[in-house]
Short mmCIF file of N, CA, C and O in Angstrom, two decimals:
data_model
loop_
_atom_site.label_atom_id
_atom_site.label_comp_id
_atom_site.label_asym_id
_atom_site.label_seq_id
_atom_site.Cartn_x
_atom_site.Cartn_y
_atom_site.Cartn_z
N MET A 1 -66.87 39.17 -32.60
CA MET A 1 -65.90 39.25 -31.52
C MET A 1 -66.64 39.10 -30.19
O MET A 1 -67.54 38.28 -30.08
N ASN A 2 -66.32 39.90 -29.20
CA ASN A 2 -67.00 39.82 -27.91
C ASN A 2 -68.39 40.42 -28.00
O ASN A 2 -68.61 41.41 -28.68
N LYS A 3 -69.32 39.83 -27.27
CA LYS A 3 -70.69 40.33 -27.24
C LYS A 3 -70.98 40.83 -25.83
O LYS A 3 -70.86 40.07 -24.86
N LEU A 4 -71.36 42.10 -25.72
CA LEU A 4 -71.74 42.65 -24.42
C LEU A 4 -73.12 42.14 -24.05
O LEU A 4 -74.02 42.08 -24.89
N LEU A 5 -73.27 41.77 -22.80
CA LEU A 5 -74.55 41.24 -22.31
C LEU A 5 -75.24 42.30 -21.47
O LEU A 5 -74.81 42.61 -20.37
N GLN A 6 -76.30 42.86 -22.02
CA GLN A 6 -77.04 43.95 -21.38
C GLN A 6 -78.52 43.59 -21.39
O GLN A 6 -79.18 43.73 -22.42
N PRO A 7 -79.05 43.10 -20.29
CA PRO A 7 -80.47 42.73 -20.26
C PRO A 7 -81.38 43.91 -20.61
O PRO A 7 -81.10 45.05 -20.21
N PRO A 8 -82.47 43.64 -21.32
CA PRO A 8 -83.40 44.70 -21.68
C PRO A 8 -83.94 45.40 -20.42
O PRO A 8 -84.23 44.76 -19.42
N GLY A 9 -84.05 46.71 -20.50
CA GLY A 9 -84.61 47.48 -19.41
C GLY A 9 -83.62 47.85 -18.32
O GLY A 9 -83.95 48.62 -17.42
N TRP A 10 -82.42 47.29 -18.35
CA TRP A 10 -81.40 47.63 -17.35
C TRP A 10 -80.75 48.96 -17.72
O TRP A 10 -80.49 49.22 -18.90
N ALA A 11 -80.48 49.78 -16.73
CA ALA A 11 -79.74 51.02 -16.97
C ALA A 11 -78.34 50.64 -17.44
O ALA A 11 -77.73 49.70 -16.92
N PRO A 12 -77.82 51.37 -18.44
CA PRO A 12 -76.48 51.03 -18.93
C PRO A 12 -75.41 51.34 -17.88
O PRO A 12 -75.46 52.37 -17.22
N PRO A 13 -74.44 50.45 -17.73
CA PRO A 13 -73.36 50.70 -16.77
C PRO A 13 -72.43 51.78 -17.31
O PRO A 13 -72.36 52.00 -18.51
N LYS A 14 -71.72 52.44 -16.41
CA LYS A 14 -70.79 53.49 -16.81
C LYS A 14 -69.37 53.02 -16.56
O LYS A 14 -68.96 52.81 -15.42
N GLY A 15 -68.60 52.81 -17.64
CA GLY A 15 -67.21 52.44 -17.51
C GLY A 15 -66.94 50.96 -17.37
O GLY A 15 -65.82 50.56 -17.10
N TYR A 16 -67.96 50.13 -17.56
CA TYR A 16 -67.79 48.68 -17.50
C TYR A 16 -68.97 48.02 -18.20
O TYR A 16 -69.92 48.69 -18.60
N ALA A 17 -68.91 46.70 -18.37
CA ALA A 17 -70.01 45.93 -18.94
C ALA A 17 -70.60 45.05 -17.84
O ALA A 17 -69.88 44.59 -16.96
N ASN A 18 -71.91 44.80 -17.91
CA ASN A 18 -72.53 43.87 -16.97
C ASN A 18 -72.07 42.44 -17.23
O ASN A 18 -71.92 41.65 -16.31
N GLY A 19 -71.84 42.12 -18.49
CA GLY A 19 -71.38 40.78 -18.85
C GLY A 19 -70.82 40.79 -20.26
O GLY A 19 -71.13 41.68 -21.05
N VAL A 20 -69.99 39.80 -20.57
CA VAL A 20 -69.38 39.68 -21.89
C VAL A 20 -69.37 38.21 -22.28
O VAL A 20 -68.98 37.35 -21.47
N ALA A 21 -69.79 37.90 -23.51
CA ALA A 21 -69.68 36.55 -24.05
C ALA A 21 -68.56 36.56 -25.09
O ALA A 21 -68.46 37.50 -25.88
N ALA A 22 -67.70 35.54 -25.04
CA ALA A 22 -66.56 35.49 -25.96
C ALA A 22 -66.19 34.04 -26.23
O ALA A 22 -66.46 33.15 -25.43
N ARG A 23 -65.53 33.83 -27.36
CA ARG A 23 -65.03 32.50 -27.71
C ARG A 23 -63.64 32.68 -28.31
O ARG A 23 -63.43 33.58 -29.11
N GLY A 24 -62.68 31.83 -27.88
CA GLY A 24 -61.34 31.91 -28.44
C GLY A 24 -60.29 31.50 -27.43
O GLY A 24 -60.56 30.78 -26.46
N THR A 25 -59.07 31.99 -27.64
CA THR A 25 -57.94 31.69 -26.77
C THR A 25 -57.98 32.62 -25.57
O THR A 25 -58.01 33.85 -25.73
N MET A 26 -57.97 32.03 -24.38
CA MET A 26 -58.05 32.83 -23.16
C MET A 26 -56.66 33.23 -22.69
O MET A 26 -55.73 32.43 -22.73
N ILE A 27 -56.55 34.47 -22.25
CA ILE A 27 -55.31 35.00 -21.67
C ILE A 27 -55.65 35.50 -20.27
O ILE A 27 -56.60 36.26 -20.09
N PHE A 28 -54.87 35.06 -19.30
CA PHE A 28 -55.09 35.46 -17.92
C PHE A 28 -53.90 36.31 -17.48
O PHE A 28 -52.76 35.84 -17.50
N VAL A 29 -54.17 37.55 -17.11
CA VAL A 29 -53.13 38.45 -16.65
C VAL A 29 -53.21 38.51 -15.13
O VAL A 29 -54.22 38.94 -14.57
N GLY A 30 -52.15 38.07 -14.47
CA GLY A 30 -52.09 38.12 -13.02
C GLY A 30 -52.13 39.56 -12.54
O GLY A 30 -51.85 40.50 -13.30
N GLY A 31 -52.46 39.75 -11.28
CA GLY A 31 -52.58 41.08 -10.70
C GLY A 31 -51.35 41.94 -10.96
O GLY A 31 -50.24 41.56 -10.62
N GLN A 32 -51.59 43.09 -11.55
CA GLN A 32 -50.52 44.05 -11.86
C GLN A 32 -50.65 45.25 -10.93
O GLN A 32 -51.73 45.81 -10.77
N VAL A 33 -49.53 45.63 -10.35
CA VAL A 33 -49.48 46.82 -9.49
C VAL A 33 -48.78 47.93 -10.26
O VAL A 33 -48.29 47.73 -11.37
N GLY A 34 -48.69 49.09 -9.64
CA GLY A 34 -48.17 50.28 -10.30
C GLY A 34 -46.66 50.41 -10.27
O GLY A 34 -46.16 51.50 -10.00
N TRP A 35 -45.93 49.32 -10.52
CA TRP A 35 -44.48 49.45 -10.62
C TRP A 35 -44.04 49.21 -12.05
O TRP A 35 -44.79 48.72 -12.88
N ASN A 36 -42.78 49.56 -12.34
CA ASN A 36 -42.27 49.44 -13.70
C ASN A 36 -41.75 48.03 -13.96
O ASN A 36 -41.87 47.14 -13.10
N ALA A 37 -41.13 47.83 -15.13
CA ALA A 37 -40.65 46.51 -15.54
C ALA A 37 -39.55 45.97 -14.61
O ALA A 37 -39.31 44.77 -14.58
N GLN A 38 -38.90 46.84 -13.88
CA GLN A 38 -37.87 46.43 -12.93
C GLN A 38 -38.44 46.24 -11.52
O GLN A 38 -37.70 46.14 -10.55
N GLN A 39 -39.76 46.22 -11.42
CA GLN A 39 -40.48 46.06 -10.16
C GLN A 39 -40.12 47.15 -9.16
O GLN A 39 -39.94 46.91 -7.97
N GLN A 40 -40.08 48.39 -9.68
CA GLN A 40 -39.79 49.55 -8.84
C GLN A 40 -40.95 50.54 -8.95
O GLN A 40 -41.39 50.87 -10.05
N PHE A 41 -41.43 51.01 -7.81
CA PHE A 41 -42.45 52.06 -7.79
C PHE A 41 -41.76 53.40 -8.03
O PHE A 41 -40.75 53.69 -7.41
N VAL A 42 -42.34 54.19 -8.92
CA VAL A 42 -41.80 55.53 -9.15
C VAL A 42 -42.69 56.60 -8.54
O VAL A 42 -42.35 57.77 -8.55
N SER A 43 -43.85 56.17 -8.01
CA SER A 43 -44.77 57.12 -7.40
C SER A 43 -45.63 56.40 -6.35
O SER A 43 -45.90 55.21 -6.47
N ASP A 44 -46.07 57.16 -5.37
CA ASP A 44 -47.04 56.67 -4.39
C ASP A 44 -48.43 57.23 -4.66
O ASP A 44 -49.34 57.02 -3.88
N ASP A 45 -48.60 57.92 -5.78
CA ASP A 45 -49.88 58.51 -6.16
C ASP A 45 -50.79 57.44 -6.76
O ASP A 45 -50.37 56.67 -7.65
N PHE A 46 -52.03 57.38 -6.30
CA PHE A 46 -52.99 56.39 -6.77
C PHE A 46 -53.18 56.43 -8.29
O PHE A 46 -53.16 55.39 -8.95
N ILE A 47 -53.36 57.61 -8.86
CA ILE A 47 -53.60 57.73 -10.30
C ILE A 47 -52.38 57.29 -11.09
O ILE A 47 -52.49 56.55 -12.08
N GLU A 48 -51.20 57.70 -10.68
CA GLU A 48 -49.98 57.31 -11.39
C GLU A 48 -49.74 55.80 -11.29
O GLU A 48 -49.36 55.16 -12.27
N GLN A 49 -49.99 55.23 -10.12
CA GLN A 49 -49.85 53.78 -9.97
C GLN A 49 -50.85 53.04 -10.84
O GLN A 49 -50.52 52.03 -11.48
N THR A 50 -52.08 53.55 -10.90
CA THR A 50 -53.09 52.91 -11.73
C THR A 50 -52.70 52.96 -13.20
O THR A 50 -52.82 51.96 -13.91
N GLY A 51 -52.23 54.11 -13.66
CA GLY A 51 -51.78 54.22 -15.05
C GLY A 51 -50.69 53.22 -15.37
O GLY A 51 -50.71 52.58 -16.42
N GLN A 52 -49.73 53.07 -14.47
CA GLN A 52 -48.64 52.12 -14.70
C GLN A 52 -49.17 50.68 -14.70
O GLN A 52 -48.78 49.88 -15.56
N ALA A 53 -50.06 50.35 -13.78
CA ALA A 53 -50.64 49.00 -13.75
C ALA A 53 -51.38 48.70 -15.06
O ALA A 53 -51.24 47.61 -15.63
N LEU A 54 -52.13 49.68 -15.57
CA LEU A 54 -52.86 49.49 -16.83
C LEU A 54 -51.90 49.35 -18.01
O LEU A 54 -52.13 48.52 -18.90
N ARG A 55 -50.82 50.12 -18.03
CA ARG A 55 -49.83 49.97 -19.11
C ARG A 55 -49.16 48.61 -19.02
O ARG A 55 -48.87 47.98 -20.04
N ASN A 56 -48.91 48.13 -17.80
CA ASN A 56 -48.34 46.79 -17.63
C ASN A 56 -49.27 45.73 -18.22
O ASN A 56 -48.84 44.82 -18.92
N ILE A 57 -50.56 45.87 -17.95
CA ILE A 57 -51.54 44.93 -18.47
C ILE A 57 -51.55 44.95 -19.99
O ILE A 57 -51.53 43.90 -20.64
N ALA A 58 -51.56 46.15 -20.57
CA ALA A 58 -51.57 46.28 -22.04
C ALA A 58 -50.34 45.61 -22.65
O ALA A 58 -50.44 44.93 -23.68
N GLU A 59 -49.20 45.75 -22.00
CA GLU A 59 -47.97 45.13 -22.52
C GLU A 59 -48.04 43.61 -22.44
O GLU A 59 -47.62 42.91 -23.37
N ILE A 60 -48.57 43.09 -21.36
CA ILE A 60 -48.72 41.64 -21.22
C ILE A 60 -49.71 41.11 -22.26
O ILE A 60 -49.48 40.06 -22.87
N LEU A 61 -50.81 41.83 -22.47
CA LEU A 61 -51.77 41.42 -23.49
C LEU A 61 -51.10 41.37 -24.86
O LEU A 61 -51.30 40.40 -25.62
N ARG A 62 -50.31 42.39 -25.20
CA ARG A 62 -49.60 42.40 -26.49
C ARG A 62 -48.70 41.17 -26.62
O ARG A 62 -48.60 40.57 -27.69
N GLU A 63 -48.03 40.82 -25.53
CA GLU A 63 -47.14 39.65 -25.54
C GLU A 63 -47.92 38.38 -25.89
O GLU A 63 -47.37 37.45 -26.48
N GLY A 64 -49.20 38.34 -25.54
CA GLY A 64 -50.05 37.19 -25.84
C GLY A 64 -50.82 37.32 -27.14
O GLY A 64 -51.70 36.52 -27.42
N GLY A 65 -50.50 38.35 -27.93
CA GLY A 65 -51.20 38.55 -29.20
C GLY A 65 -52.57 39.16 -29.05
O GLY A 65 -53.43 39.01 -29.91
N ALA A 66 -52.78 39.86 -27.95
CA ALA A 66 -54.08 40.47 -27.67
C ALA A 66 -53.92 41.97 -27.45
O ALA A 66 -52.80 42.49 -27.40
N GLY A 67 -55.03 42.62 -27.29
CA GLY A 67 -55.05 44.04 -26.97
C GLY A 67 -56.18 44.31 -26.00
O GLY A 67 -56.95 43.40 -25.66
N PRO A 68 -56.31 45.54 -25.55
CA PRO A 68 -57.39 45.88 -24.62
C PRO A 68 -58.78 45.52 -25.14
O PRO A 68 -59.68 45.22 -24.35
N GLU A 69 -58.95 45.51 -26.45
CA GLU A 69 -60.26 45.18 -27.03
C GLU A 69 -60.64 43.72 -26.77
O GLU A 69 -61.81 43.35 -26.94
N HIS A 70 -59.69 42.90 -26.36
CA HIS A 70 -59.96 41.49 -26.08
C HIS A 70 -60.29 41.22 -24.62
O HIS A 70 -60.61 40.09 -24.25
N MET A 71 -60.22 42.25 -23.77
CA MET A 71 -60.52 42.06 -22.35
C MET A 71 -61.99 41.70 -22.18
O MET A 71 -62.86 42.32 -22.78
N VAL A 72 -62.26 40.70 -21.34
CA VAL A 72 -63.64 40.33 -21.04
C VAL A 72 -63.94 40.50 -19.55
O VAL A 72 -65.10 40.60 -19.16
N ARG A 73 -62.91 40.49 -18.72
CA ARG A 73 -63.11 40.64 -17.27
C ARG A 73 -61.92 41.36 -16.67
O ARG A 73 -60.78 41.13 -17.04
N MET A 74 -62.22 42.23 -15.72
CA MET A 74 -61.19 43.01 -15.03
C MET A 74 -61.58 43.11 -13.57
O MET A 74 -62.72 43.45 -13.25
N THR A 75 -60.64 42.80 -12.68
CA THR A 75 -60.89 42.92 -11.25
C THR A 75 -59.87 43.88 -10.66
O THR A 75 -58.66 43.70 -10.86
N TRP A 76 -60.36 44.89 -9.97
CA TRP A 76 -59.52 45.90 -9.32
C TRP A 76 -59.55 45.67 -7.81
O TRP A 76 -60.63 45.46 -7.24
N TYR A 77 -58.40 45.73 -7.21
CA TYR A 77 -58.27 45.71 -5.76
C TYR A 77 -57.65 47.04 -5.37
O TYR A 77 -56.54 47.36 -5.82
N VAL A 78 -58.36 47.82 -4.58
CA VAL A 78 -57.86 49.13 -4.17
C VAL A 78 -57.77 49.18 -2.65
O VAL A 78 -58.57 48.54 -1.94
N THR A 79 -56.81 49.93 -2.15
CA THR A 79 -56.64 50.02 -0.69
C THR A 79 -57.47 51.15 -0.09
O THR A 79 -57.57 51.23 1.13
N ASP A 80 -58.08 51.99 -0.94
CA ASP A 80 -58.89 53.11 -0.44
C ASP A 80 -60.01 53.40 -1.43
O ASP A 80 -59.81 54.12 -2.40
N ARG A 81 -61.19 52.85 -1.18
CA ARG A 81 -62.30 53.06 -2.12
C ARG A 81 -62.74 54.51 -2.16
O ARG A 81 -63.23 54.99 -3.18
N ASP A 82 -62.58 55.24 -1.05
CA ASP A 82 -62.95 56.65 -1.06
C ASP A 82 -62.06 57.43 -2.03
O ASP A 82 -62.55 58.28 -2.77
N GLU A 83 -60.77 57.14 -2.01
CA GLU A 83 -59.88 57.80 -2.97
C GLU A 83 -60.24 57.39 -4.39
O GLU A 83 -60.28 58.23 -5.29
N TYR A 84 -60.52 56.11 -4.62
CA TYR A 84 -60.94 55.64 -5.94
C TYR A 84 -62.15 56.44 -6.42
O TYR A 84 -62.15 56.99 -7.52
N ASN A 85 -63.18 56.54 -5.61
CA ASN A 85 -64.40 57.26 -5.99
C ASN A 85 -64.16 58.76 -6.14
O ASN A 85 -64.67 59.39 -7.07
N ARG A 86 -63.38 59.33 -5.26
CA ARG A 86 -63.09 60.77 -5.30
C ARG A 86 -62.31 61.16 -6.56
O ARG A 86 -62.45 62.26 -7.07
N ARG A 87 -61.51 60.25 -7.08
CA ARG A 87 -60.61 60.58 -8.18
C ARG A 87 -61.04 59.96 -9.52
O ARG A 87 -60.25 59.91 -10.47
N LEU A 88 -62.30 59.53 -9.61
CA LEU A 88 -62.78 58.93 -10.85
C LEU A 88 -62.60 59.85 -12.05
O LEU A 88 -62.31 59.39 -13.15
N GLY A 89 -62.79 61.15 -11.85
CA GLY A 89 -62.61 62.10 -12.95
C GLY A 89 -61.19 62.09 -13.50
O GLY A 89 -60.99 62.26 -14.71
N GLU A 90 -60.21 61.88 -12.65
CA GLU A 90 -58.81 61.78 -13.10
C GLU A 90 -58.52 60.39 -13.67
O GLU A 90 -57.68 60.24 -14.55
N LEU A 91 -59.20 59.40 -13.14
CA LEU A 91 -58.95 58.02 -13.52
C LEU A 91 -59.40 57.73 -14.95
O LEU A 91 -58.73 57.01 -15.69
N GLY A 92 -60.53 58.31 -15.35
CA GLY A 92 -61.07 58.05 -16.69
C GLY A 92 -60.08 58.28 -17.81
O GLY A 92 -59.84 57.39 -18.63
N PRO A 93 -59.46 59.46 -17.90
CA PRO A 93 -58.49 59.69 -18.99
C PRO A 93 -57.29 58.76 -18.92
O PRO A 93 -56.78 58.32 -19.97
N VAL A 94 -56.83 58.42 -17.73
CA VAL A 94 -55.68 57.51 -17.58
C VAL A 94 -56.07 56.12 -18.08
O VAL A 94 -55.30 55.47 -18.79
N TYR A 95 -57.27 55.68 -17.74
CA TYR A 95 -57.76 54.39 -18.22
C TYR A 95 -57.86 54.38 -19.74
O TYR A 95 -57.35 53.48 -20.40
N ARG A 96 -58.52 55.39 -20.31
CA ARG A 96 -58.71 55.43 -21.76
C ARG A 96 -57.39 55.53 -22.50
O ARG A 96 -57.24 54.98 -23.59
N ASP A 97 -56.39 56.21 -21.91
CA ASP A 97 -55.08 56.32 -22.55
C ASP A 97 -54.44 54.94 -22.69
O ASP A 97 -53.80 54.65 -23.70
N ALA A 98 -54.60 54.08 -21.71
CA ALA A 98 -53.98 52.75 -21.74
C ALA A 98 -54.88 51.70 -22.42
O ALA A 98 -54.38 50.82 -23.10
N MET A 99 -56.19 51.80 -22.20
CA MET A 99 -57.11 50.74 -22.63
C MET A 99 -58.07 51.15 -23.74
O MET A 99 -58.84 50.32 -24.22
N GLY A 100 -58.07 52.41 -24.11
CA GLY A 100 -59.03 52.88 -25.10
C GLY A 100 -60.43 52.87 -24.51
O GLY A 100 -60.61 52.99 -23.30
N ARG A 101 -61.40 52.70 -25.36
CA ARG A 101 -62.79 52.66 -24.89
C ARG A 101 -63.27 51.22 -24.84
O ARG A 101 -64.31 50.87 -25.41
N ASN A 102 -62.49 50.39 -24.17
CA ASN A 102 -62.81 48.98 -23.98
C ASN A 102 -63.17 48.77 -22.53
O ASN A 102 -62.33 48.96 -21.65
N PHE A 103 -64.41 48.40 -22.28
CA PHE A 103 -64.92 48.30 -20.92
C PHE A 103 -65.47 46.90 -20.68
O PHE A 103 -66.62 46.61 -21.00
N PRO A 104 -64.65 46.00 -20.10
CA PRO A 104 -65.10 44.63 -19.84
C PRO A 104 -65.99 44.56 -18.62
O PRO A 104 -66.22 45.56 -17.94
N ALA A 105 -66.46 43.36 -18.32
CA ALA A 105 -67.13 43.13 -17.05
C ALA A 105 -66.10 43.44 -15.97
O ALA A 105 -64.94 43.05 -16.07
N MET A 106 -66.51 44.20 -14.96
CA MET A 106 -65.53 44.71 -14.01
C MET A 106 -66.04 44.62 -12.58
O MET A 106 -67.22 44.82 -12.32
N THR A 107 -65.10 44.34 -11.67
CA THR A 107 -65.37 44.35 -10.25
C THR A 107 -64.28 45.18 -9.59
O THR A 107 -63.12 45.10 -9.98
N CYS A 108 -64.66 45.96 -8.59
CA CYS A 108 -63.69 46.73 -7.81
C CYS A 108 -63.94 46.43 -6.34
O CYS A 108 -65.07 46.55 -5.87
N VAL A 109 -62.87 46.04 -5.63
CA VAL A 109 -62.98 45.63 -4.24
C VAL A 109 -61.98 46.41 -3.41
O VAL A 109 -60.81 46.55 -3.81
N GLU A 110 -62.42 46.93 -2.27
CA GLU A 110 -61.48 47.54 -1.33
C GLU A 110 -60.88 46.44 -0.47
O GLU A 110 -61.59 45.58 0.05
N VAL A 111 -59.55 46.48 -0.32
CA VAL A 111 -58.84 45.51 0.50
C VAL A 111 -58.05 46.25 1.58
O VAL A 111 -57.72 47.42 1.41
N ALA A 112 -57.76 45.55 2.66
CA ALA A 112 -57.01 46.17 3.76
C ALA A 112 -55.58 46.48 3.35
O ALA A 112 -55.00 47.49 3.78
N ALA A 113 -54.99 45.63 2.53
CA ALA A 113 -53.61 45.82 2.08
C ALA A 113 -53.36 44.91 0.90
O ALA A 113 -54.09 43.94 0.68
N LEU A 114 -52.31 45.23 0.16
CA LEU A 114 -51.84 44.38 -0.93
C LEU A 114 -50.48 43.82 -0.54
O LEU A 114 -49.82 44.34 0.37
N VAL A 115 -50.05 42.76 -1.20
CA VAL A 115 -48.78 42.12 -0.84
C VAL A 115 -47.62 43.11 -0.96
O VAL A 115 -46.76 43.15 -0.08
N GLU A 116 -47.62 43.92 -2.02
CA GLU A 116 -46.58 44.95 -2.16
C GLU A 116 -47.01 46.15 -1.33
O GLU A 116 -48.02 46.81 -1.62
N ALA A 117 -46.26 46.45 -0.29
CA ALA A 117 -46.66 47.46 0.70
C ALA A 117 -46.95 48.83 0.10
O ALA A 117 -47.83 49.53 0.58
N ARG A 118 -46.21 49.24 -0.93
CA ARG A 118 -46.43 50.57 -1.52
C ARG A 118 -47.60 50.61 -2.51
O ARG A 118 -48.03 51.69 -2.93
N ALA A 119 -48.09 49.44 -2.91
CA ALA A 119 -49.14 49.38 -3.92
C ALA A 119 -50.46 49.91 -3.37
O ALA A 119 -50.88 49.55 -2.27
N LYS A 120 -51.11 50.75 -4.17
CA LYS A 120 -52.44 51.26 -3.83
C LYS A 120 -53.53 50.61 -4.66
O LYS A 120 -54.71 50.75 -4.37
N VAL A 121 -53.12 49.91 -5.72
CA VAL A 121 -54.06 49.25 -6.62
C VAL A 121 -53.39 48.02 -7.22
O VAL A 121 -52.18 48.02 -7.44
N GLU A 122 -54.19 46.99 -7.44
CA GLU A 122 -53.74 45.80 -8.16
C GLU A 122 -54.89 45.41 -9.08
O GLU A 122 -56.05 45.40 -8.65
N ILE A 123 -54.58 45.12 -10.33
CA ILE A 123 -55.61 44.85 -11.33
C ILE A 123 -55.27 43.55 -12.06
O ILE A 123 -54.14 43.37 -12.52
N GLU A 124 -56.28 42.66 -12.17
CA GLU A 124 -56.10 41.46 -12.96
C GLU A 124 -57.12 41.45 -14.09
O GLU A 124 -58.19 42.05 -13.98
N VAL A 125 -56.76 40.77 -15.18
CA VAL A 125 -57.57 40.79 -16.40
C VAL A 125 -57.67 39.40 -17.00
O VAL A 125 -56.70 38.63 -16.95
N THR A 126 -58.83 39.12 -17.57
CA THR A 126 -59.00 37.96 -18.45
C THR A 126 -59.35 38.52 -19.82
O THR A 126 -60.21 39.41 -19.94
N ALA A 127 -58.68 38.00 -20.84
CA ALA A 127 -58.94 38.41 -22.21
C ALA A 127 -59.20 37.17 -23.05
O ALA A 127 -58.74 36.07 -22.72
N VAL A 128 -59.93 37.34 -24.14
CA VAL A 128 -60.20 36.24 -25.07
C VAL A 128 -59.91 36.75 -26.48
O VAL A 128 -60.51 37.73 -26.93
N VAL A 129 -58.97 36.07 -27.15
CA VAL A 129 -58.65 36.39 -28.54
C VAL A 129 -59.47 35.45 -29.42
O VAL A 129 -59.34 34.22 -29.30
N PRO A 130 -60.31 35.99 -30.30
CA PRO A 130 -61.16 35.13 -31.14
C PRO A 130 -60.33 34.16 -31.99
O PRO A 130 -59.24 34.50 -32.43
N ASP A 131 -60.90 32.97 -32.19
CA ASP A 131 -60.24 31.96 -33.04
C ASP A 131 -60.27 32.39 -34.48
O ASP A 131 -61.11 33.11 -34.92
#
């Protein structure tokens, strides 16, 4: 399946992979925010929005015949990196509940704003389902 790329002598990353090699059908999940299937926000809380965005991603992956174990890349856009860092302890269980212990290559970027004004996080994913 996917092969994690970890150069010898590098400290292991926590909660992500430095790189992933994969072969198969690629699935691209557009940026998901923390709203429900009716495009309605039910919370302005960062952790709750993140949980919903991750559940949205998992549902889209299922629609493509994939699961979190097929993720190879994940990009997070957050409007407040300090809140992201401060709440990592809360974020871990929410992530694992939606994605399990699947940690793709990951990037997190602080942005001034997202297109959806209430959104505090937007996450996009690339997954590869083996042939």
